Short mmCIF file of C-alpha atoms in Angstrom, two decimals:
data_model
loop_
_atom_site.label_atom_id
_atom_site.label_comp_id
_atom_site.label_asym_id
_atom_site.label_seq_id
_atom_site.Cartn_x
_atom_site.Cartn_y
_atom_site.Cartn_z
CA MET A 1 -0.01 0.02 -0.01
CA ARG A 2 1.39 3.36 -1.04
CA GLN A 3 1.13 6.45 1.08
CA LYS A 4 -2.23 8.20 0.93
CA THR A 5 -2.35 11.50 -0.93
CA SER A 6 -4.75 14.43 -1.25
CA LEU A 7 -5.73 15.10 -4.87
CA ASN A 8 -6.98 18.33 -6.32
CA VAL A 9 -8.87 17.68 -9.59
CA ILE A 10 -9.74 20.39 -12.12
CA ILE A 11 -12.72 19.64 -14.38
CA ALA A 12 -13.06 21.75 -17.55
CA GLY A 13 -16.72 21.59 -18.58
CA GLY A 14 -19.89 21.54 -16.54
CA GLY A 15 -22.06 19.34 -18.78
CA LEU A 16 -23.62 16.09 -17.59
CA GLY A 17 -20.30 14.17 -17.65
CA GLY A 18 -18.28 16.83 -15.89
CA LEU A 19 -20.88 17.38 -13.18
CA CYS A 20 -21.34 13.65 -12.65
CA LEU A 21 -17.57 13.36 -12.16
CA ALA A 22 -17.65 16.20 -9.65
CA GLN A 23 -20.45 14.50 -7.74
CA GLY A 24 -18.58 11.19 -7.73
CA LEU A 25 -15.34 12.75 -6.54
CA SER A 26 -17.15 14.73 -3.84
CA LYS A 27 -18.83 11.51 -2.71
CA GLN A 28 -15.35 9.99 -2.40
CA GLY A 29 -14.08 13.01 -0.44
CA ILE A 30 -11.79 14.18 -3.25
CA ASN A 31 -11.39 17.90 -3.78
CA CYS A 32 -12.46 19.15 -7.22
CA GLU A 33 -13.41 22.36 -8.96
CA VAL A 34 -15.50 22.68 -12.14
CA TYR A 35 -14.94 25.46 -14.67
CA GLU A 36 -17.79 26.00 -17.16
CA ARG A 37 -17.84 28.35 -20.14
CA ASP A 38 -21.55 29.23 -19.82
CA THR A 39 -22.20 32.37 -17.81
CA ALA A 40 -24.82 30.67 -15.60
CA ALA A 41 -26.34 27.24 -14.98
CA PHE A 42 -29.24 27.86 -17.36
CA SER A 43 -27.98 30.73 -19.49
CA ARG A 44 -28.88 28.72 -22.62
CA PRO A 45 -31.49 26.02 -23.34
CA GLN A 46 -30.37 22.58 -22.15
CA GLY A 47 -32.34 20.52 -24.65
CA TYR A 48 -35.13 18.02 -24.23
CA ARG A 49 -35.58 14.56 -22.81
CA ILE A 50 -32.64 12.24 -22.60
CA HIS A 51 -32.48 8.46 -22.50
CA ILE A 52 -30.66 7.04 -19.50
CA SER A 53 -29.60 3.43 -20.07
CA PRO A 54 -29.04 0.79 -17.39
CA ALA A 55 -25.31 1.63 -17.47
CA GLY A 56 -26.08 5.34 -17.11
CA SER A 57 -28.50 4.65 -14.27
CA VAL A 58 -25.87 2.65 -12.36
CA ALA A 59 -23.28 5.40 -12.95
CA LEU A 60 -25.64 8.01 -11.50
CA ARG A 61 -26.41 5.76 -8.52
CA ASP A 62 -22.72 5.31 -7.87
CA SER A 63 -21.94 9.03 -8.23
CA LEU A 64 -24.82 10.87 -6.58
CA PRO A 65 -25.65 11.03 -2.89
CA SER A 66 -28.48 8.61 -2.20
CA SER A 67 -30.92 11.43 -1.46
CA LEU A 68 -30.36 13.01 -4.90
CA PHE A 69 -30.50 9.68 -6.69
CA SER A 70 -33.87 9.06 -5.09
CA VAL A 71 -35.16 12.36 -6.48
CA PHE A 72 -33.75 11.45 -9.91
CA ASP A 73 -35.45 8.04 -9.75
CA GLU A 74 -38.81 9.53 -8.75
CA THR A 75 -38.86 12.38 -11.27
CA CYS A 76 -38.06 10.39 -14.42
CA GLY A 77 -40.63 10.46 -17.22
CA GLU A 78 -43.05 7.77 -18.24
CA PHE A 79 -42.80 5.37 -21.19
CA GLY A 80 -39.11 4.53 -20.81
CA GLN A 81 -38.69 0.77 -21.18
CA GLY A 82 -39.51 -0.04 -24.82
CA PHE A 83 -38.31 0.84 -28.30
CA SER A 84 -39.83 0.22 -31.74
CA MET A 85 -38.89 0.47 -35.41
CA MET A 86 -41.60 1.22 -37.97
CA THR A 87 -42.04 2.05 -41.66
CA GLN A 88 -43.04 5.48 -42.91
CA ASP A 89 -46.57 4.04 -43.23
CA LEU A 90 -46.43 3.24 -39.49
CA GLY A 91 -46.19 -0.50 -40.03
CA GLU A 92 -44.39 -2.26 -37.21
CA LEU A 93 -41.03 -3.78 -38.08
CA LEU A 94 -39.50 -4.60 -34.72
CA SER A 95 -40.75 -3.76 -31.25
CA PHE A 96 -39.06 -4.28 -27.89
CA GLN A 97 -41.80 -4.05 -25.30
CA ASP A 98 -40.93 -5.66 -21.95
CA VAL A 99 -38.98 -8.46 -23.67
CA GLY A 100 -35.80 -8.23 -21.58
CA GLU A 101 -35.06 -10.25 -18.45
CA PRO A 102 -35.54 -8.41 -15.15
CA PRO A 103 -32.22 -6.81 -14.20
CA ILE A 104 -30.14 -8.33 -11.39
CA ASP A 105 -29.54 -4.78 -10.17
CA PRO A 106 -32.97 -3.07 -9.83
CA VAL A 107 -31.32 0.27 -10.56
CA ALA A 108 -30.17 -0.94 -14.01
CA LEU A 109 -33.22 0.30 -15.92
CA HIS A 110 -33.93 2.35 -19.03
CA ARG A 111 -35.20 5.76 -18.07
CA SER A 112 -36.43 8.93 -19.74
CA VAL A 113 -35.36 12.08 -17.91
CA SER A 114 -35.60 15.82 -18.42
CA ARG A 115 -32.19 17.29 -19.16
CA VAL A 116 -33.15 20.35 -17.11
CA THR A 117 -34.07 18.27 -14.06
CA LEU A 118 -30.97 16.09 -14.36
CA ARG A 119 -28.67 19.09 -14.70
CA ARG A 120 -30.30 20.72 -11.70
CA LEU A 121 -29.75 17.56 -9.64
CA LEU A 122 -26.14 17.23 -10.75
CA LEU A 123 -25.45 20.84 -9.69
CA THR A 124 -26.97 20.35 -6.23
CA GLY A 125 -24.34 20.45 -3.52
CA LEU A 126 -21.67 21.71 -5.92
CA GLU A 127 -22.72 25.35 -5.89
CA ASP A 128 -19.43 26.55 -4.39
CA ARG A 129 -17.34 24.32 -6.70
CA VAL A 130 -18.76 25.26 -10.11
CA HIS A 131 -17.32 28.45 -11.63
CA PHE A 132 -19.28 29.87 -14.56
CA GLY A 133 -17.97 32.12 -17.32
CA ARG A 134 -14.61 30.29 -17.36
CA LYS A 135 -13.90 28.91 -20.85
CA CYS A 136 -10.85 26.67 -20.91
CA THR A 137 -8.46 27.44 -23.79
CA GLY A 138 -5.61 25.05 -23.00
CA PHE A 139 -3.26 23.81 -20.32
CA GLU A 140 0.36 23.70 -19.13
CA LEU A 141 2.03 20.66 -17.60
CA ASN A 142 4.29 21.48 -14.68
CA GLY A 143 5.88 18.19 -13.68
CA GLU A 144 3.85 17.14 -10.63
CA SER A 145 0.94 19.45 -11.44
CA VAL A 146 -1.11 20.82 -14.35
CA THR A 147 -2.51 24.34 -14.95
CA ALA A 148 -5.76 24.99 -16.83
CA LEU A 149 -5.81 28.27 -18.79
CA PHE A 150 -9.00 30.27 -19.30
CA ALA A 151 -10.12 32.81 -21.92
CA ASP A 152 -10.43 35.56 -19.31
CA GLY A 153 -6.71 35.33 -18.52
CA THR A 154 -7.09 33.41 -15.27
CA SER A 155 -5.82 29.93 -14.52
CA ALA A 156 -6.20 27.08 -12.03
CA THR A 157 -3.59 24.56 -10.96
CA GLY A 158 -4.18 21.04 -9.62
CA ASP A 159 -2.95 17.46 -9.70
CA VAL A 160 -5.24 16.28 -12.51
CA LEU A 161 -7.04 18.12 -15.34
CA VAL A 162 -10.11 16.44 -16.86
CA GLY A 163 -11.31 17.68 -20.22
CA ALA A 164 -15.08 17.36 -20.13
CA ASP A 165 -15.48 20.29 -22.50
CA GLY A 166 -17.46 18.63 -25.28
CA VAL A 167 -17.07 17.90 -28.95
CA ASN A 168 -15.07 21.09 -29.57
CA SER A 169 -12.77 20.44 -26.64
CA ALA A 170 -9.78 22.81 -26.45
CA ILE A 171 -8.06 20.33 -24.16
CA ARG A 172 -8.36 17.49 -26.66
CA ARG A 173 -7.19 19.78 -29.46
CA GLN A 174 -3.94 20.49 -27.56
CA PHE A 175 -3.51 17.03 -26.01
CA LEU A 176 -4.57 14.77 -28.92
CA PRO A 177 -4.62 17.00 -32.02
CA ASN A 178 -5.22 14.03 -34.34
CA ALA A 179 -8.42 13.02 -32.53
CA GLU A 180 -10.77 15.67 -33.93
CA PRO A 181 -14.30 14.42 -34.69
CA TYR A 182 -15.30 14.35 -38.36
CA ASP A 183 -18.49 15.26 -40.23
CA THR A 184 -20.50 12.05 -40.79
CA GLY A 185 -22.38 13.55 -43.74
CA VAL A 186 -25.70 13.46 -41.84
CA THR A 187 -27.73 16.38 -40.56
CA THR A 188 -30.74 16.34 -38.26
CA ILE A 189 -33.66 18.76 -38.06
CA GLY A 190 -35.21 18.51 -34.61
CA GLY A 191 -37.99 20.12 -32.64
CA SER A 192 -40.92 19.41 -30.36
CA ILE A 193 -44.71 19.09 -30.41
CA PRO A 194 -46.69 20.10 -27.31
CA LEU A 195 -48.37 16.98 -25.95
CA THR A 196 -52.15 17.16 -25.97
CA ALA A 197 -54.86 14.51 -26.07
CA GLY A 198 -55.19 15.16 -29.81
CA VAL A 199 -51.49 14.59 -30.35
CA VAL A 200 -51.57 11.36 -28.35
CA ALA A 201 -54.36 10.11 -30.62
CA LEU A 202 -52.09 10.61 -33.62
CA LEU A 203 -49.13 8.70 -32.18
CA PRO A 204 -48.37 5.03 -32.85
CA VAL A 205 -49.54 3.02 -29.83
CA GLN A 206 -45.99 1.67 -29.47
CA MET A 207 -44.86 5.13 -28.30
CA LEU A 208 -46.75 4.62 -25.05
CA GLN A 209 -43.99 2.13 -24.19
CA GLY A 210 -40.98 3.94 -25.59
CA PRO A 211 -39.51 5.87 -28.53
CA VAL A 212 -40.10 4.99 -32.16
CA LEU A 213 -37.61 5.18 -35.06
CA ILE A 214 -39.20 5.34 -38.50
CA ALA A 215 -37.00 3.78 -41.16
CA ALA A 216 -38.06 5.59 -44.33
CA ASN A 217 -37.80 4.38 -47.90
CA GLN A 218 -35.53 7.32 -48.55
CA PRO A 219 -32.00 7.69 -47.08
CA ALA A 220 -33.54 9.19 -43.97
CA SER A 221 -35.14 8.32 -40.61
CA LEU A 222 -37.42 9.92 -38.09
CA PHE A 223 -37.09 9.60 -34.31
CA MET A 224 -40.08 10.35 -32.07
CA GLY A 225 -40.19 10.05 -28.29
CA LEU A 226 -42.53 11.19 -25.54
CA TRP A 227 -41.62 13.27 -22.53
CA LYS A 228 -44.36 13.09 -19.91
CA ARG A 229 -43.90 13.18 -16.16
CA ASP A 230 -46.42 12.43 -13.44
CA ARG A 231 -46.99 15.99 -12.28
CA SER A 232 -47.46 14.88 -8.69
CA LYS A 233 -43.66 14.28 -8.76
CA ASP A 234 -43.07 18.00 -9.25
CA ALA A 235 -43.72 18.42 -5.56
CA MET A 236 -40.36 16.74 -4.83
CA LEU A 237 -38.58 19.36 -6.97
CA ASP A 238 -40.58 22.15 -5.38
CA LYS A 239 -39.47 20.94 -1.96
CA LEU A 240 -35.83 20.74 -3.01
CA TYR A 241 -35.57 23.97 -5.04
CA GLY A 242 -38.68 25.98 -4.37
CA GLY A 243 -40.39 27.30 -7.51
CA GLU A 244 -37.12 28.33 -9.14
CA TRP A 245 -36.55 25.08 -11.00
CA ARG A 246 -39.65 25.69 -13.11
CA GLY A 247 -38.15 28.81 -14.61
CA ALA A 248 -34.89 27.16 -15.70
CA ASP A 249 -36.28 26.06 -19.06
CA GLU A 250 -40.06 26.02 -18.85
CA GLN A 251 -40.58 24.59 -22.34
CA ALA A 252 -38.31 21.63 -21.64
CA GLU A 253 -40.21 20.75 -18.48
CA THR A 254 -43.67 20.61 -20.06
CA ASP A 255 -45.02 17.47 -21.76
CA TYR A 256 -44.10 17.10 -25.44
CA VAL A 257 -43.12 14.80 -28.29
CA ILE A 258 -39.53 15.15 -29.43
CA PHE A 259 -39.16 14.94 -33.19
CA GLY A 260 -35.87 14.41 -35.11
CA TYR A 261 -35.55 13.94 -38.86
CA ALA A 262 -32.11 12.76 -40.00
CA ALA A 263 -30.73 12.39 -43.51
CA ARG A 264 -27.61 12.74 -45.62
CA HIS A 265 -26.78 16.37 -46.35
CA THR A 266 -27.52 15.86 -50.04
CA HIS A 267 -30.98 14.41 -49.40
CA PHE A 268 -32.34 17.75 -48.22
CA GLU A 269 -31.72 19.27 -51.68
CA VAL A 270 -31.43 22.86 -50.51
CA PRO A 271 -29.02 25.37 -52.11
CA VAL A 272 -27.52 26.50 -48.79
CA PRO A 273 -26.46 24.73 -45.58
CA LEU A 274 -29.46 23.89 -43.40
CA SER A 275 -28.10 26.16 -40.68
CA GLN A 276 -28.80 29.11 -42.94
CA LEU A 277 -32.50 28.29 -43.30
CA SER A 278 -35.06 30.07 -41.15
CA GLN A 279 -37.21 28.01 -38.82
CA ASP A 280 -40.19 28.54 -41.15
CA GLU A 281 -38.12 27.23 -44.06
CA MET A 282 -37.09 24.17 -42.02
CA HIS A 283 -40.74 23.50 -41.22
CA ASN A 284 -41.68 23.72 -44.93
CA LEU A 285 -38.81 21.42 -45.80
CA LEU A 286 -40.08 18.79 -43.35
CA ARG A 287 -43.55 19.05 -44.91
CA LYS A 288 -42.00 18.34 -48.32
CA LEU A 289 -39.84 15.45 -47.12
CA THR A 290 -42.74 13.62 -45.45
CA ALA A 291 -45.38 14.40 -48.09
CA ASP A 292 -45.97 10.69 -48.93
CA TRP A 293 -45.73 9.36 -45.35
CA HIS A 294 -48.61 8.17 -43.18
CA PRO A 295 -51.29 10.89 -42.71
CA ASN A 296 -50.72 10.87 -38.93
CA VAL A 297 -47.05 11.65 -39.42
CA ARG A 298 -47.93 14.50 -41.76
CA LYS A 299 -50.34 15.90 -39.16
CA LEU A 300 -47.63 15.69 -36.50
CA VAL A 301 -45.29 17.63 -38.77
CA GLU A 302 -47.96 20.34 -39.08
CA LEU A 303 -48.22 20.49 -35.28
CA LEU A 304 -44.47 21.03 -34.76
CA ASP A 305 -43.63 24.13 -32.76
CA THR A 306 -41.78 26.06 -35.47
CA LYS A 307 -39.87 28.09 -32.88
CA SER A 308 -38.37 24.85 -31.49
CA LEU A 309 -36.80 23.78 -34.80
CA GLY A 310 -33.06 23.60 -35.25
CA CYS A 311 -30.50 21.59 -37.16
CA THR A 312 -27.31 19.75 -36.17
CA VAL A 313 -24.52 18.36 -38.27
CA LEU A 314 -23.69 14.99 -36.76
CA LYS A 315 -20.02 14.39 -35.93
CA SER A 316 -18.27 11.27 -34.77
CA SER A 317 -14.89 10.42 -33.30
CA ARG A 318 -12.57 7.82 -34.76
CA LYS A 319 -10.95 5.20 -32.58
CA VAL A 320 -7.85 6.60 -30.94
CA GLU A 321 -4.96 4.29 -30.15
CA ALA A 322 -3.40 4.33 -26.67
CA TRP A 323 -1.55 7.56 -25.85
CA GLN A 324 1.11 8.50 -23.32
CA THR A 325 -0.65 9.05 -20.01
CA ASN A 326 0.00 12.28 -18.13
CA ARG A 327 -1.93 14.47 -15.69
CA VAL A 328 -4.47 15.42 -18.38
CA THR A 329 -7.29 13.09 -19.34
CA LEU A 330 -10.66 13.32 -21.16
CA LEU A 331 -14.23 12.08 -20.86
CA GLY A 332 -17.45 12.19 -22.81
CA ASP A 333 -17.74 13.96 -26.15
CA ALA A 334 -14.28 15.46 -25.68
CA ILE A 335 -12.79 12.09 -26.59
CA HIS A 336 -15.53 9.86 -27.98
CA SER A 337 -18.21 11.94 -29.66
CA MET A 338 -20.85 9.74 -31.27
CA THR A 339 -24.06 10.03 -33.23
CA PRO A 340 -27.40 9.96 -31.36
CA PHE A 341 -28.61 6.81 -33.12
CA ARG A 342 -28.09 4.46 -30.21
CA GLY A 343 -29.11 7.07 -27.62
CA ILE A 344 -26.07 6.21 -25.47
CA GLY A 345 -23.67 9.14 -25.83
CA ALA A 346 -24.60 10.75 -22.53
CA ASN A 347 -24.66 7.37 -20.80
CA ILE A 348 -21.09 6.62 -21.86
CA ALA A 349 -20.05 10.01 -20.45
CA LEU A 350 -21.77 9.16 -17.16
CA LYS A 351 -19.99 5.80 -17.15
CA ASP A 352 -16.68 7.61 -17.76
CA ALA A 353 -17.38 9.82 -14.76
CA ALA A 354 -18.12 6.92 -12.43
CA GLN A 355 -15.08 4.96 -13.63
CA LEU A 356 -12.69 7.88 -13.33
CA SER A 357 -14.02 8.67 -9.84
CA ARG A 358 -13.33 5.10 -8.79
CA PHE A 359 -9.78 5.06 -10.14
CA LEU A 360 -8.91 8.48 -8.65
CA ALA A 361 -10.29 7.33 -5.32
CA ALA A 362 -7.87 4.40 -5.51
CA ALA A 363 -5.05 6.86 -6.16
CA GLU A 364 -5.99 9.05 -3.23
CA SER A 365 -6.18 6.05 -0.90
CA GLY A 366 -2.71 4.90 -1.95
CA GLU A 367 -3.74 1.75 -3.83
CA MET A 368 -1.98 3.12 -6.95
CA ASN A 369 -0.27 6.34 -7.95
CA THR A 370 -2.07 9.07 -9.86
CA LEU A 371 -0.65 8.29 -13.31
CA GLU A 372 -1.40 4.60 -12.88
CA ALA A 373 -4.98 5.43 -11.97
CA ILE A 374 -5.42 7.67 -15.02
CA ALA A 375 -3.85 5.03 -17.28
CA GLU A 376 -6.21 2.33 -15.96
CA TYR A 377 -9.21 4.60 -16.54
CA GLU A 378 -8.09 5.44 -20.07
CA ALA A 379 -7.49 1.81 -21.02
CA CYS A 380 -10.90 0.82 -19.70
CA MET A 381 -12.66 3.81 -21.30
CA ARG A 382 -11.12 3.30 -24.74
CA GLN A 383 -12.47 -0.25 -24.83
CA TYR A 384 -16.15 0.42 -24.08
CA ALA A 385 -16.39 3.95 -25.44
CA PHE A 386 -15.05 3.35 -28.93
CA ALA A 387 -17.16 0.21 -29.21
CA ALA A 388 -20.16 2.47 -28.54
CA VAL A 389 -18.93 5.01 -31.12
CA HIS A 390 -18.72 2.23 -33.73
CA SER A 391 -22.17 0.85 -32.81
CA SER A 392 -23.70 4.32 -32.96
CA LEU A 393 -22.13 5.00 -36.37
CA GLN A 394 -23.38 1.70 -37.76
CA ALA A 395 -26.93 2.45 -36.59
CA MET A 396 -26.77 5.87 -38.27
CA GLU A 397 -25.51 4.36 -41.55
CA HIS A 398 -28.30 1.76 -41.56
CA ALA A 399 -30.96 4.42 -40.85
CA THR A 400 -29.78 7.04 -43.36
CA GLY A 401 -28.13 4.92 -46.08
CA GLU A 402 -29.45 4.45 -49.57
CA LYS A 403 -32.49 2.19 -49.53
CA GLY A 404 -32.72 -0.44 -52.27
CA LEU A 405 -33.45 -4.13 -52.50
CA GLY A 406 -31.27 -4.73 -49.45
CA PHE A 407 -33.65 -2.58 -47.42
CA THR A 408 -36.57 -4.83 -48.36
CA VAL A 409 -34.59 -7.82 -47.13
CA VAL A 410 -33.72 -6.04 -43.89
CA LYS A 411 -37.36 -5.14 -43.26
CA THR A 412 -38.39 -8.76 -43.84
CA ALA A 413 -35.71 -9.94 -41.41
CA MET A 414 -36.87 -7.51 -38.75
CA ARG A 415 -40.47 -8.67 -39.11
CA VAL A 416 -39.35 -12.28 -38.65
CA VAL A 417 -37.31 -11.44 -35.57
CA ASN A 418 -40.34 -9.54 -34.23
CA THR A 419 -42.19 -12.88 -34.00
CA LEU A 420 -39.39 -14.53 -31.97
CA PRO A 421 -39.49 -13.44 -28.30
CA ALA A 422 -36.39 -15.41 -27.32
CA VAL A 423 -34.30 -13.70 -30.04
CA LYS A 424 -35.64 -10.31 -29.03
CA ARG A 425 -34.71 -10.97 -25.41
CA LYS A 426 -31.11 -11.69 -26.43
CA ILE A 427 -30.96 -8.51 -28.51
CA ALA A 428 -32.46 -6.46 -25.68
CA ALA A 429 -29.92 -7.86 -23.23
CA ARG A 430 -27.03 -7.01 -25.54
CA VAL A 431 -28.30 -3.48 -26.15
CA SER A 432 -28.89 -2.89 -22.42
CA ALA A 433 -25.25 -3.68 -21.69
CA ASP A 434 -24.39 -0.18 -22.93
#
């Protein structure tokens, strides 16, 4: 057993992964400080619902104080355990509805959670450790320490620097300049539809058990998922935060359908990049692209909140071979950005945070030295994270690739599998491992 030490960890980036790491380190009694570029916790919209996988659920349980995890567990949305694939005519291809085996760990469940609520919970208890308006621009290694540099001219020095600063990470750019994510050639247009009884009547019944992915005949796909929370659970948030939490991002806390159309850049057939289109133009484009789809889908497109529409060019990381470990490391999108097609990107970041917390706790206790702990984390992370990147990319390519005779064969195969519960259970178990 080596001599115990007292670590000081600097975390650049206050997104879900960075905050989960700070919670995990604090739970272990390790000193840490988070530096976030945003000027305040909710200075910009945080997005909509997010899927938390069994692995993500376990990571949150391991990182959060039990009282906060209980609030997380109680305030998750409904309709989280299933997933279905359908045709553009809303014919069922493959549906996973309660086909998996009950988990050994009752925490290891699929969940749907509000990003706003989750971010609020991850910030709780860290108020004096999160520093806003501090954009990290790089770092300096100083032998036994590392200094993070910020755009405002300030700096912070510690024993370990963790780059949790997202897909455009300045830390990754300096540390691993050859690991920049690349443009996958796919763009999404996303938005939301306020959830009313009339909207529910238009939805495929499968959506009452989980999200739906429509595999279109074109090189495109459509993702739809519900966000709906039992409003009696809001009382728990009122008790914890007063009424302030409701104002953080009111739109993202109301009930809605999330809507995301993805396709190759060329499929949109517009003369300018999608980012240059107005929201009204994006809405009209979606009307055109779904003109021959099921009438209910077309009605849902009409009901989209135009002001919610935006587009995103999907990027992905390539596998990075082992690098020389030092006092700088990375987690989440900063090192393994992936497409949203498996819905696991945030979960892998949460898993990173829980794993890194565990290894740094071993370093602080004297079980291993700091560099050994970081090296063990990185070796572990590279294995599961880049497997997830590859899986996510494959799912995107299948959903947005050219559809020909092979697509007809694939649809037939999915329909056959859909009649085989034992096969679906095996697939569900494999998917849940992420």
